[in-house]
mmCIF file of C-alpha atoms in Angstrom:
data_model
loop_
_atom_site.group_PDB
_atom_site.id
_atom_site.type_symbol
_atom_site.label_atom_id
_atom_site.label_comp_id
_atom_site.label_asym_id
_atom_site.label_seq_id
_atom_site.Cartn_x
_atom_site.Cartn_y
_atom_site.Cartn_z
ATOM 1 C CA MET A 1 216.802 204.541 79.900
ATOM 2 C CA SER A 2 217.053 205.284 83.492
ATOM 3 C CA PHE A 3 214.609 204.054 85.565
ATOM 4 C CA CYS A 4 214.059 202.908 89.401
ATOM 5 C CA GLU A 5 210.734 200.894 89.659
ATOM 6 C CA GLU A 6 211.742 200.413 93.888
ATOM 7 C CA ARG A 7 210.696 204.257 94.456
ATOM 8 C CA PHE A 8 207.632 202.819 94.261
ATOM 9 C CA HIS A 9 207.539 200.486 97.025
ATOM 10 C CA THR A 10 206.899 203.109 99.743
ATOM 11 C CA ILE A 11 204.887 206.233 98.965
ATOM 12 C CA ASP A 12 207.502 208.844 100.242
ATOM 13 C CA TYR A 13 208.023 210.085 96.664
ATOM 14 C CA LEU A 14 204.735 211.437 97.031
ATOM 15 C CA ALA A 15 205.612 213.924 99.097
ATOM 16 C CA GLU A 16 207.755 215.919 96.925
ATOM 17 C CA GLY A 17 205.542 215.570 94.043
ATOM 18 C CA ASN A 18 203.077 217.773 92.485
ATOM 19 C CA GLY A 19 199.669 219.141 94.169
ATOM 20 C CA SER A 20 197.391 215.805 93.625
ATOM 21 C CA GLN A 21 200.583 213.920 94.591
ATOM 22 C CA ARG A 22 201.174 215.531 97.628
ATOM 23 C CA SER A 23 197.358 215.786 98.707
ATOM 24 C CA ALA A 24 197.721 211.664 98.282
ATOM 25 C CA TYR A 25 200.124 210.990 100.437
ATOM 26 C CA GLU A 26 198.773 213.492 103.427
ATOM 27 C CA ILE A 27 195.562 211.614 103.186
ATOM 28 C CA LEU A 28 197.564 208.430 103.026
ATOM 29 C CA MET A 29 199.427 209.253 105.918
ATOM 30 C CA LYS A 30 196.771 210.736 107.914
ATOM 31 C CA LEU A 31 194.333 207.097 107.359
ATOM 32 C CA LYS A 32 197.657 205.316 108.405
ATOM 33 C CA VAL A 33 196.649 203.114 105.148
ATOM 34 C CA ILE A 34 200.415 201.904 104.750
ATOM 35 C CA GLN A 35 201.238 201.025 108.188
ATOM 36 C CA SER A 36 197.991 199.409 109.040
ATOM 37 C CA LEU A 37 197.705 197.257 106.341
ATOM 38 C CA LYS A 38 201.762 196.595 106.406
ATOM 39 C CA VAL A 39 200.982 192.848 106.704
ATOM 40 C CA TYR A 40 199.259 192.878 103.348
ATOM 41 C CA ASP A 41 203.036 194.694 101.969
ATOM 42 C CA PRO A 42 200.435 197.475 99.971
ATOM 43 C CA ILE A 43 201.833 199.457 97.164
ATOM 44 C CA LEU A 44 200.045 202.544 95.747
ATOM 45 C CA ILE A 45 199.443 201.957 92.554
ATOM 46 C CA GLY A 46 197.053 203.439 89.724
ATOM 47 C CA THR A 47 197.527 206.791 87.993
ATOM 48 C CA VAL A 48 198.624 208.894 90.906
ATOM 49 C CA PRO A 49 202.011 207.630 91.370
ATOM 50 C CA ILE A 50 202.555 208.179 87.335
ATOM 51 C CA ASP A 51 200.932 212.070 87.254
ATOM 52 C CA LEU A 52 198.214 210.380 84.926
ATOM 53 C CA ASN A 53 195.253 211.314 87.640
ATOM 54 C CA ILE A 54 192.121 213.417 86.026
ATOM 55 C CA ALA A 55 189.366 214.860 88.375
ATOM 56 C CA GLY A 56 187.647 211.495 90.069
ATOM 57 C CA SER A 57 190.695 209.455 89.764
ATOM 58 C CA ASP A 58 191.028 207.103 92.758
ATOM 59 C CA LEU A 59 193.798 205.630 95.246
ATOM 60 C CA ASP A 60 194.684 202.102 94.634
ATOM 61 C CA ILE A 61 196.063 200.671 96.786
ATOM 62 C CA ALA A 62 197.138 196.815 96.274
ATOM 63 C CA CYS A 63 197.271 193.809 98.873
ATOM 64 C CA GLU A 64 198.413 190.401 99.487
ATOM 65 C CA VAL A 65 195.524 188.922 100.875
ATOM 66 C CA SER A 66 195.841 184.976 102.040
ATOM 67 C CA ASP A 67 192.799 185.402 104.815
ATOM 68 C CA MET A 68 190.188 187.168 102.905
ATOM 69 C CA LYS A 69 187.908 187.224 105.880
ATOM 70 C CA VAL A 70 190.411 188.636 108.210
ATOM 71 C CA PHE A 71 191.112 191.074 105.395
ATOM 72 C CA VAL A 72 187.828 192.544 104.836
ATOM 73 C CA GLN A 73 187.092 192.477 108.864
ATOM 74 C CA ARG A 74 190.517 194.640 109.353
ATOM 75 C CA ALA A 75 189.246 197.141 106.615
ATOM 76 C CA TYR A 76 185.712 197.388 108.181
ATOM 77 C CA GLU A 77 187.616 198.142 111.672
ATOM 78 C CA LEU A 78 189.877 200.797 109.743
ATOM 79 C CA TYR A 79 187.943 202.585 107.226
ATOM 80 C CA GLY A 80 183.747 201.237 107.756
ATOM 81 C CA ALA A 81 182.933 204.558 109.231
ATOM 82 C CA CYS A 82 184.471 206.572 105.886
ATOM 83 C CA ASP A 83 181.752 208.060 103.341
ATOM 84 C CA GLY A 84 180.789 205.488 100.968
ATOM 85 C CA TYR A 85 181.902 202.371 102.493
ATOM 86 C CA ARG A 86 181.478 199.171 100.538
ATOM 87 C CA CYS A 87 183.183 196.049 100.031
ATOM 88 C CA ILE A 88 182.627 193.784 96.908
ATOM 89 C CA HIS A 89 183.670 190.269 97.400
ATOM 90 C CA ARG A 90 184.371 188.043 93.916
ATOM 91 C CA LEU A 91 185.687 185.179 92.221
ATOM 92 C CA LYS A 92 187.806 185.924 88.947
ATOM 93 C CA ASP A 93 189.505 183.104 87.258
ATOM 94 C CA GLU A 94 189.035 181.124 90.292
ATOM 95 C CA VAL A 95 190.982 183.857 92.065
ATOM 96 C CA GLU A 96 189.304 185.342 95.358
ATOM 97 C CA ARG A 97 189.614 189.136 95.698
ATOM 98 C CA SER A 98 188.078 191.848 97.564
ATOM 99 C CA VAL A 99 188.037 195.232 96.839
ATOM 100 C CA VAL A 100 187.303 197.617 99.513
ATOM 101 C CA HIS A 101 185.843 201.789 98.390
ATOM 102 C CA PHE A 102 185.260 204.618 100.519
ATOM 103 C CA GLU A 103 185.554 208.236 100.396
ATOM 104 C CA TYR A 104 188.012 210.829 102.481
ATOM 105 C CA ALA A 105 188.758 214.412 102.191
ATOM 106 C CA GLY A 106 188.001 214.468 98.625
ATOM 107 C CA TRP A 107 189.799 211.136 97.226
ATOM 108 C CA PRO A 108 187.938 208.226 96.404
ATOM 109 C CA ILE A 109 190.104 204.987 97.892
ATOM 110 C CA GLU A 110 189.785 201.633 96.787
ATOM 111 C CA ILE A 111 192.269 198.971 98.640
ATOM 112 C CA PHE A 112 192.331 195.716 96.751
ATOM 113 C CA GLY A 113 193.166 192.325 97.788
ATOM 114 C CA GLN A 114 193.724 188.929 96.456
ATOM 115 C CA PRO A 115 196.387 185.978 97.266
ATOM 116 C CA VAL A 116 199.224 187.460 94.731
ATOM 117 C CA PRO A 117 202.202 189.105 95.957
ATOM 118 C CA THR A 118 201.868 192.997 94.992
ATOM 119 C CA LYS A 119 204.372 193.177 92.962
ATOM 120 C CA GLN A 120 203.591 190.668 90.439
ATOM 121 C CA GLN A 121 199.800 191.808 90.594
ATOM 122 C CA ASN A 122 198.565 193.001 86.958
ATOM 123 C CA GLY A 123 197.836 196.514 88.748
ATOM 124 C CA TYR A 124 201.241 197.141 89.774
ATOM 125 C CA LYS A 125 202.835 196.105 86.344
ATOM 126 C CA HIS A 126 200.567 198.001 84.067
ATOM 127 C CA MET A 127 201.524 201.167 86.344
ATOM 128 C CA ILE A 128 205.409 200.204 86.214
ATOM 129 C CA VAL A 129 205.250 199.471 82.011
ATOM 130 C CA GLU A 130 203.393 202.896 82.346
ATOM 131 C CA ALA A 131 205.717 204.747 84.139
ATOM 132 C CA LYS A 132 208.510 203.672 81.842
ATOM 133 C CA ILE A 133 206.732 204.448 78.575
ATOM 134 C CA LEU A 134 205.727 207.778 80.047
ATOM 135 C CA ALA A 135 209.534 208.634 80.393
ATOM 136 C CA LEU A 136 210.224 207.448 76.622
ATOM 137 C CA LEU A 137 206.528 209.366 75.181
ATOM 138 C CA GLY A 138 207.729 213.005 76.837
ATOM 139 C CA SER A 139 205.099 215.239 78.346
ATOM 140 C CA GLU A 140 203.404 216.403 74.909
ATOM 141 C CA ARG A 141 202.246 212.666 74.424
ATOM 142 C CA LYS A 142 201.448 212.402 78.348
ATOM 143 C CA GLU A 143 199.322 214.941 77.870
ATOM 144 C CA GLN A 144 197.433 213.359 74.728
ATOM 145 C CA ILE A 145 196.614 210.245 77.208
ATOM 146 C CA LYS A 146 194.993 212.403 79.946
ATOM 147 C CA LEU A 147 192.882 213.672 77.050
ATOM 148 C CA LEU A 148 192.057 210.442 75.808
ATOM 149 C CA LYS A 149 191.030 209.678 80.004
ATOM 150 C CA ARG A 150 189.112 212.808 80.039
ATOM 151 C CA SER A 151 187.159 211.599 77.018
ATOM 152 C CA GLY A 152 186.083 208.442 79.175
ATOM 153 C CA LEU A 153 188.558 206.090 78.339
ATOM 154 C CA LYS A 154 190.316 204.275 81.322
ATOM 155 C CA THR A 155 193.807 204.559 81.216
ATOM 156 C CA GLU A 156 195.163 200.927 79.377
ATOM 157 C CA PRO A 157 192.690 201.190 76.800
ATOM 158 C CA ALA A 158 194.205 204.994 76.676
ATOM 159 C CA PHE A 159 197.715 203.656 76.130
ATOM 160 C CA GLY A 160 196.514 201.179 73.687
ATOM 161 C CA GLN A 161 194.924 203.690 71.698
ATOM 162 C CA LEU A 162 198.166 205.929 71.939
ATOM 163 C CA LEU A 163 200.485 203.578 70.658
ATOM 164 C CA GLY A 164 198.257 201.280 68.073
ATOM 165 C CA LEU A 165 198.207 198.616 70.516
ATOM 166 C CA GLN A 166 196.485 195.298 68.866
ATOM 167 C CA GLY A 167 193.921 193.183 70.975
ATOM 168 C CA ASP A 168 193.883 193.663 74.609
ATOM 169 C CA PRO A 169 195.701 196.746 76.123
ATOM 170 C CA TYR A 170 195.549 195.245 79.239
ATOM 171 C CA ARG A 171 197.173 192.043 78.354
ATOM 172 C CA ALA A 172 199.279 193.998 76.118
ATOM 173 C CA LEU A 173 200.723 196.220 79.471
ATOM 174 C CA THR A 174 201.280 193.245 81.538
ATOM 175 C CA ASP A 175 202.993 190.963 78.567
ATOM 176 C CA MET A 176 205.308 194.538 78.374
ATOM 177 C CA TYR A 177 206.144 194.307 82.127
ATOM 178 C CA HIS A 178 208.857 191.650 80.859
ATOM 179 C CA TRP A 179 210.230 193.844 78.302
ATOM 180 C CA ASN A 180 213.786 195.128 78.148
ATOM 181 C CA ASP A 181 214.536 199.030 77.528
ATOM 182 C CA GLU A 182 215.341 198.436 73.954
ATOM 183 C CA GLN A 183 212.005 196.599 73.664
ATOM 184 C CA LEU A 184 210.080 199.516 74.644
ATOM 185 C CA LEU A 185 212.192 202.227 72.964
ATOM 186 C CA HIS A 186 211.748 200.298 69.663
ATOM 187 C CA MET A 187 208.023 200.238 70.402
ATOM 188 C CA VAL A 188 207.570 203.811 71.398
ATOM 189 C CA LYS A 189 209.775 204.892 68.512
ATOM 190 C CA MET A 190 207.324 202.619 66.256
ATOM 191 C CA SER A 191 204.182 204.590 67.301
ATOM 192 C CA MET A 192 205.426 207.582 67.112
ATOM 193 C CA ASP A 193 206.686 207.484 63.857
ATOM 194 C CA GLU A 194 202.924 205.844 63.091
ATOM 195 C CA VAL A 195 201.406 209.470 64.458
ATOM 196 C CA VAL A 196 204.136 211.966 62.666
#
């Protein structure tokens, strides 16, 4: 399987993507999100990069943040005037997290900060695994995942249902990040055999 994880480390690929991806690229460039938050090693994660977004999907930007107070202040300075701006701060699993929400030009945007390198965050790992699985599944099964999402499932549970994953799909996908191509291919083939 030919897969380049590094392509997701910038947003350049969006400029050559589908309509939603090009729109996301224009918005992110206009807002200068990646440039303005560069110190936090921002990465666009979620469904838009892997073409699984549906109506209402947001642009998710993961950031590595060591000083949450400075991050929250910076986000407010940059995007506080945007529609629906709000910031949620919480402690989960003893890890401090802040999520900034706002809307711009019809796109819901979510900037997520936690003191974990962006490429080690679960949202990033899920996106990479999902992209690899999609490359193996093909377009018909990709559309099935979009249908499951339109029916109300979140992305990870949709993958879990389609692939017949047991237990928590979020944990399963996180674990799969460390799988090699052969392991992923075997799992995908098994799931396809069960559907047939």
